[in-house]
């Protein structure tokens, strides 16, 4: 979805007031009645409200809903984009919006700058726009729970969770982008000058990079959290090192983190370890022996001692970030917002429930593009990576063939 901010400066205070009223009314109504919009907005005249409504509708910031018993409007993704950006402009965390630099599975990433011209990134969460396969389970869940496809609500929750995770992790010294702000479904964060590890083919110390990544997974676990989508798309390799202690990578993409108290913690932890192990084996031709001691190797600094960390052996809680951020599964007494948890979990599971054959096929195809891939190439490749996994899940044994077509 494109982010079109061109009309932002033409909107009046009244327009924003009415837009905000639609947003507020949306909490209780799928379609907000016109009269209610007027009441919430606090506008003096109904005709003023109507004028603003008509301007907002022309810009597709709200949309009129037909075939219902009453006249009303719904906030669109454009509308919520405008509201979030306006809040960030007012807080001086964003000054201008530049080009898109990445399209994730459930997000759009733009380069922005603050008022001093410093480059930053906004991540706009857009849950629900992935392929039908991937979100099938979420839709089932939403239907069952009578929530309707309230993706906008889930996108807000996801952005909010991600901001909280990142703030906590950054303050504890984890290598994550510095988070600056969060409004609604958007997070503002540090721009990482680098590229996704997916594109890495050469590195000055591959064993150390491997070991440092395992160390990250274990330290995250000791702090109470499991990333749950720890793969080559969510590790950024930096173009330049800050100092000799800089490990050269930054981990991104946190909304789906779970607590080490989660009932499937062991499984999620092992899956993160395996994703990295598989990538190093296939693409970097590096596979440490299971019993090798990673710390004995020359050039190892603070990497992890075991080549393949194990949840039950290696995780020794030293912090409670999961409880502070109320990560999914952190306590039965505090179930948190089940809608986000269920949506995100089923999305992740759908993406991963496949055998490795399908991934091999998808990656073999993607390999051909490696030479001259640009950012767009990487995006579609990432889609392929996740899609292939969810397609696998739905097509069973035939999948290998269907991948070859
Ligand atoms: P999704 O949850 O949709 O996968 P990600 O957070 O993984 O979203 O971001 C998608 C892509 O955008 C990343 O693979 C990366 O290329 C780019 N990106 C995300 N955050 C940053 C950042 N802080 N700096 C630079 N690039 C980023
Ligand atoms: Mg990602």
XYZ file of C-alpha atoms and ligand atoms in Angstrom:
433
model
C 0.000 0.000 0.000
C 1.373 3.367 -0.986
C 1.909 6.107 1.526
C 0.626 9.255 -0.079
C 1.254 12.254 2.118
C 0.794 14.851 -0.597
C -2.487 16.172 0.786
C -1.319 16.383 4.353
C -0.499 20.070 4.238
C -3.877 21.031 2.752
C -5.867 19.492 5.563
C -7.280 22.002 8.027
C -7.495 21.662 11.785
C -11.196 20.931 11.373
C -10.449 18.155 8.889
C -8.125 16.499 11.397
C -10.634 16.958 14.168
C -13.282 15.152 12.133
C -10.832 12.478 11.039
C -9.964 11.858 14.669
C -13.656 11.665 15.530
C -14.100 8.891 12.959
C -11.155 7.086 14.527
C -12.553 7.432 18.009
C -16.016 6.346 16.925
C -14.496 3.275 15.250
C -13.681 1.824 18.663
C -17.319 0.997 19.213
C -18.724 0.996 15.674
C -17.558 -0.722 12.527
C -19.301 2.068 10.629
C -19.443 5.344 12.509
C -22.779 7.173 12.099
C -22.451 10.684 10.672
C -24.237 12.187 13.632
C -21.831 10.548 16.024
C -18.852 11.860 14.047
C -20.257 15.336 14.471
C -20.830 14.885 18.187
C -17.391 13.463 18.922
C -15.607 16.073 16.812
C -17.029 18.928 18.885
C -17.445 20.945 15.685
C -19.867 23.839 16.021
C -21.958 23.344 12.919
C -23.146 20.172 11.254
C -22.473 21.767 7.891
C -18.818 22.270 8.863
C -18.600 18.595 9.811
C -20.246 17.595 6.541
C -17.787 19.681 4.560
C -14.842 18.063 6.319
C -16.363 14.606 5.838
C -16.728 15.217 2.139
C -13.103 16.467 1.825
C -11.788 13.504 3.789
C -13.800 11.063 1.699
C -12.458 12.623 -1.527
C -8.913 11.969 -0.303
C -9.912 8.405 0.677
C -9.034 9.025 4.297
C -12.487 7.801 5.256
C -14.922 5.824 3.184
C -18.674 5.911 3.040
C -20.319 2.613 3.775
C -23.254 1.616 1.629
C -25.967 -0.984 2.052
C -26.342 -0.483 5.740
C -29.169 0.806 7.837
C -27.611 4.129 8.626
C -25.360 6.623 6.943
C -21.806 6.315 8.159
C -18.088 6.223 7.527
C -15.125 4.049 8.226
C -11.519 5.065 8.724
C -9.301 3.806 5.874
C -5.626 2.808 6.068
C -4.845 6.157 4.394
C -6.752 7.861 7.167
C -4.950 6.134 9.979
C -1.606 6.758 8.185
C -2.399 10.484 8.195
C -3.402 10.502 11.846
C -0.271 8.666 12.952
C 2.039 10.848 10.855
C 0.343 14.000 12.083
C 0.965 12.900 15.681
C 4.612 12.232 14.902
C 4.990 15.575 13.124
C 3.548 17.279 16.188
C 5.976 15.404 18.436
C 8.910 16.310 16.171
C 9.918 12.668 15.752
C 9.249 12.798 12.018
C 9.673 15.841 9.808
C 9.519 14.570 6.253
C 8.743 11.278 4.569
C 11.004 9.914 1.845
C 11.124 6.776 -0.252
C 10.120 3.287 0.576
C 13.121 1.124 1.465
C 11.479 -2.172 2.153
C 8.250 -4.041 1.958
C 7.953 -6.735 4.581
C 5.341 -9.421 4.884
C 3.110 -7.293 7.000
C 4.644 -3.878 6.826
C 5.900 -1.025 4.668
C 9.213 0.593 5.534
C 9.986 4.215 4.593
C 12.979 6.390 5.032
C 12.053 9.593 6.879
C 13.978 12.374 8.534
C 13.601 14.235 11.785
C 13.603 18.003 11.945
C 17.401 18.171 12.073
C 17.629 16.129 8.893
C 18.738 12.924 10.610
C 17.648 9.857 8.667
C 15.207 7.515 10.350
C 12.856 4.735 9.378
C 9.144 4.306 9.856
C 7.671 0.847 9.890
C 3.983 0.914 9.019
C 2.307 -2.259 10.200
C -0.239 -3.624 7.762
C -1.486 -6.880 9.129
C -3.911 -8.755 6.989
C -2.540 -7.944 3.590
C -0.448 -11.102 3.222
C -1.575 -13.913 0.972
C -4.767 -15.711 1.821
C -2.878 -18.888 2.719
C -0.808 -17.186 5.317
C -3.643 -15.447 7.057
C -6.206 -18.178 6.667
C -5.972 -19.191 10.292
C -6.250 -15.629 11.514
C -9.380 -15.104 9.527
C -10.850 -18.234 11.013
C -9.942 -16.977 14.407
C -11.420 -13.554 13.809
C -14.614 -15.007 12.453
C -14.989 -17.295 15.427
C -14.359 -14.551 17.903
C -16.858 -12.295 16.158
C -14.347 -9.544 15.759
C -14.675 -9.094 12.054
C -11.499 -8.601 10.077
C -10.237 -5.917 12.338
C -6.791 -5.737 10.850
C -6.353 -2.121 11.690
C -6.761 -2.864 15.361
C -4.280 -5.735 15.121
C -1.796 -3.533 13.243
C -1.942 -1.026 16.080
C -1.362 -3.730 18.650
C 1.534 -5.158 16.629
C 3.232 -1.751 16.292
C 2.717 -1.057 19.946
C 4.189 -4.400 20.982
C 7.121 -3.982 18.633
C 7.883 -0.539 20.034
C 7.763 -1.848 23.585
C 9.997 -4.832 22.816
C 12.507 -2.658 20.987
C 12.581 0.012 23.677
C 13.231 -2.551 26.348
C 15.829 -4.463 24.343
C 17.617 -1.314 23.221
C 17.853 -0.036 26.782
C 19.402 -3.363 27.817
C 22.088 -3.073 25.151
C 20.732 -5.569 22.611
C 21.702 -4.922 18.997
C 18.349 -3.618 17.754
C 17.522 -0.317 15.997
C 16.982 2.528 18.426
C 13.234 3.133 18.650
C 12.083 6.772 18.703
C 8.308 6.885 18.623
C 5.099 4.949 18.131
C 1.718 6.225 17.118
C -1.076 3.863 16.180
C 0.279 1.328 13.652
C 3.588 3.116 12.966
C 6.973 2.808 14.695
C 9.798 5.315 14.133
C 13.269 3.876 14.520
C 16.923 4.232 13.672
C 17.897 3.654 10.047
C 20.315 0.747 9.787
C 22.789 1.290 6.988
C 23.193 -2.213 5.729
C 21.386 -5.070 4.053
C 19.431 -8.154 5.116
C 21.701 -11.125 5.879
C 19.841 -12.976 3.115
C 22.171 -11.250 0.675
C 25.362 -12.008 2.553
C 27.815 -14.273 0.704
C 31.170 -13.189 2.047
C 32.146 -12.215 5.566
C 35.489 -11.795 7.266
C 34.651 -14.157 10.128
C 31.679 -16.380 9.428
C 32.150 -18.625 12.504
C 32.137 -15.562 14.719
C 29.041 -14.124 13.066
C 27.321 -17.481 13.556
C 28.356 -17.714 17.153
C 27.366 -14.109 17.885
C 23.912 -14.744 16.443
C 23.515 -17.813 18.656
C 24.685 -15.701 21.554
C 21.975 -13.143 20.747
C 19.300 -15.863 20.743
C 20.500 -17.205 24.098
C 20.832 -13.781 25.725
C 17.375 -12.862 24.493
C 16.132 -16.095 26.066
C 17.893 -15.348 29.334
C 16.084 -12.025 29.342
C 12.787 -13.860 29.022
C 12.096 -13.588 25.284
C 12.143 -15.642 22.081
C 12.153 -13.762 18.771
C 10.099 -16.356 16.842
C 11.018 -15.070 13.378
C 14.790 -15.105 13.664
C 15.955 -15.658 10.109
C 18.148 -14.166 7.403
C 15.515 -11.557 6.503
C 15.362 -10.166 10.015
C 19.092 -9.847 10.639
C 20.606 -6.734 9.055
C 24.318 -6.762 8.248
C 25.788 -3.312 8.774
C 27.837 -1.616 6.055
C 30.271 -0.190 8.561
C 31.389 -1.205 12.031
C 31.277 1.362 14.819
C 34.312 -0.055 16.621
C 36.221 -3.310 16.925
C 33.676 -4.710 19.384
C 30.807 -4.124 16.969
C 29.499 -7.522 15.884
C 28.251 -5.984 12.646
C 24.606 -7.029 12.762
C 21.319 -5.654 14.040
C 18.200 -7.718 14.667
C 14.817 -6.339 13.547
C 11.133 -7.314 13.439
C 9.805 -7.993 16.935
C 6.007 -8.010 17.134
C 5.774 -11.786 17.306
C 8.187 -12.280 20.242
C 6.969 -14.658 22.934
C 7.877 -15.286 26.533
C 10.126 -18.166 27.577
C 7.135 -19.169 29.705
C 5.082 -19.737 26.566
C 3.857 -23.324 26.367
C 5.683 -23.815 23.040
C 8.805 -21.885 24.065
C 11.098 -24.845 23.468
C 9.777 -25.287 19.916
C 10.024 -21.594 18.988
C 13.505 -21.322 20.432
C 14.752 -24.336 18.487
C 13.123 -23.051 15.324
C 15.023 -19.764 15.583
C 18.301 -21.634 16.090
C 17.527 -23.925 13.143
C 16.697 -21.067 10.766
C 20.123 -19.535 11.309
C 21.869 -22.904 11.207
C 20.161 -23.737 7.902
C 21.029 -20.415 6.323
C 24.714 -20.724 7.265
C 24.847 -24.272 5.991
C 23.167 -23.603 2.678
C 24.370 -20.158 1.736
C 27.636 -19.719 3.557
C 28.641 -23.391 3.519
C 29.369 -23.244 7.208
C 28.256 -25.984 9.542
C 29.870 -26.284 12.949
C 30.064 -29.745 14.505
C 27.362 -30.226 17.115
C 29.795 -30.760 19.949
C 32.334 -28.148 18.910
C 33.252 -25.610 21.512
C 32.748 -22.273 19.775
C 34.922 -20.401 22.202
C 38.098 -22.355 21.452
C 38.277 -21.204 17.866
C 40.664 -18.427 16.971
C 39.032 -15.087 16.548
C 36.144 -15.836 18.846
C 35.363 -13.218 21.346
C 32.087 -13.271 23.096
C 30.245 -15.770 20.915
C 28.221 -18.609 22.327
C 29.932 -21.711 23.686
C 27.669 -24.275 22.025
C 27.208 -24.536 18.283
C 23.551 -25.452 18.736
C 21.973 -23.862 21.779
C 19.207 -25.855 23.434
C 16.366 -24.296 25.315
C 16.343 -26.588 28.349
C 20.123 -26.714 28.717
C 21.075 -23.139 27.894
C 18.323 -20.793 28.987
C 18.885 -19.482 32.489
C 16.619 -16.570 33.223
C 18.467 -13.465 34.319
C 15.868 -10.814 33.470
C 12.105 -10.530 33.064
C 11.596 -8.477 29.925
C 8.723 -10.785 28.967
C 6.828 -9.782 32.082
C 7.656 -6.108 31.727
C 6.383 -6.059 28.151
C 3.712 -8.686 28.734
C 4.946 -10.901 25.950
C 2.652 -13.624 24.724
C 2.449 -16.506 27.154
C 4.353 -14.829 29.971
C 1.797 -15.782 32.540
C -1.462 -17.609 32.621
C -2.770 -14.998 35.005
C -2.148 -12.271 32.438
C -3.267 -13.628 29.097
C -2.755 -10.267 27.366
C -4.581 -9.424 24.169
C -5.475 -12.795 22.728
C -6.514 -11.347 19.385
C -3.014 -10.169 18.551
C -1.384 -13.240 20.018
C -3.597 -15.624 18.102
C -3.338 -13.688 14.868
C 0.421 -13.371 15.008
C 1.007 -16.886 16.200
C -1.097 -18.472 13.533
C 0.578 -16.285 10.939
C 4.013 -17.432 12.069
C 2.956 -21.035 12.284
C 1.363 -21.020 8.870
C 4.564 -19.585 7.503
C 6.764 -22.228 9.050
C 4.712 -25.392 8.947
C 6.324 -26.950 5.960
C 9.102 -29.331 5.209
C 12.476 -28.165 4.105
C 12.068 -29.398 0.541
C 9.830 -26.526 -0.435
C 12.237 -24.040 0.958
C 15.066 -25.615 -1.014
C 13.086 -25.153 -4.191
C 12.169 -21.562 -3.468
C 15.720 -20.740 -2.561
C 17.130 -22.425 -5.636
C 14.905 -20.205 -7.738
C 15.867 -17.161 -5.738
C 19.538 -18.031 -6.078
C 19.433 -17.155 -9.750
C 18.499 -13.602 -8.850
C 21.234 -13.175 -6.288
C 23.714 -11.556 -8.629
C 21.951 -8.346 -9.430
C 19.159 -8.214 -6.949
C 18.050 -4.846 -5.681
C 15.785 -4.109 -2.740
C 12.703 -5.066 -4.672
C 14.259 -8.390 -5.526
C 14.827 -9.054 -1.878
C 11.251 -8.183 -1.031
C 9.713 -10.585 -3.497
C 12.193 -13.200 -2.412
C 11.088 -12.812 1.178
C 7.472 -13.201 0.114
C 8.456 -16.324 -1.752
C 10.251 -17.676 1.313
C 7.200 -17.334 3.504
C 4.663 -18.134 0.796
C 6.443 -21.336 -0.124
C 6.182 -22.429 3.469
C 2.501 -21.713 3.782
C 1.710 -23.158 0.338
C 3.474 -26.300 1.437
C 1.310 -26.551 4.457
C -1.878 -26.412 2.451
C -0.903 -28.641 -0.449
C 0.648 -31.540 1.436
C 2.636 -34.153 -0.484
C 2.153 -32.635 -3.915
C 3.941 -29.527 -2.892
C 7.341 -30.506 -4.131
C 5.985 -30.878 -7.621
C 3.950 -27.749 -7.511
C 7.077 -25.814 -6.515
C 8.764 -27.041 -9.655
C 6.110 -25.844 -12.033
P 8.160 -7.396 8.395
O 7.619 -7.608 9.779
O 7.096 -6.976 7.474
O 8.982 -8.553 7.924
P 10.654 -5.974 8.930
O 10.744 -5.247 10.234
O 11.348 -7.286 8.849
O 9.126 -6.113 8.513
O 11.218 -5.008 7.790
C 11.135 -5.344 6.417
C 12.409 -4.923 5.686
O 12.612 -3.511 5.786
C 13.677 -5.527 6.271
O 13.969 -6.788 5.713
C 14.738 -4.508 5.939
O 15.199 -4.686 4.611
C 13.976 -3.199 5.991
N 14.129 -2.555 7.321
C 13.342 -2.728 8.400
N 13.750 -1.991 9.444
C 14.844 -1.315 9.025
C 15.733 -0.361 9.638
N 15.572 0.031 10.904
N 16.745 0.133 8.895
C 16.914 -0.266 7.615
N 16.116 -1.142 6.977
C 15.081 -1.671 7.660
Mg 10.773 -9.220 8.630
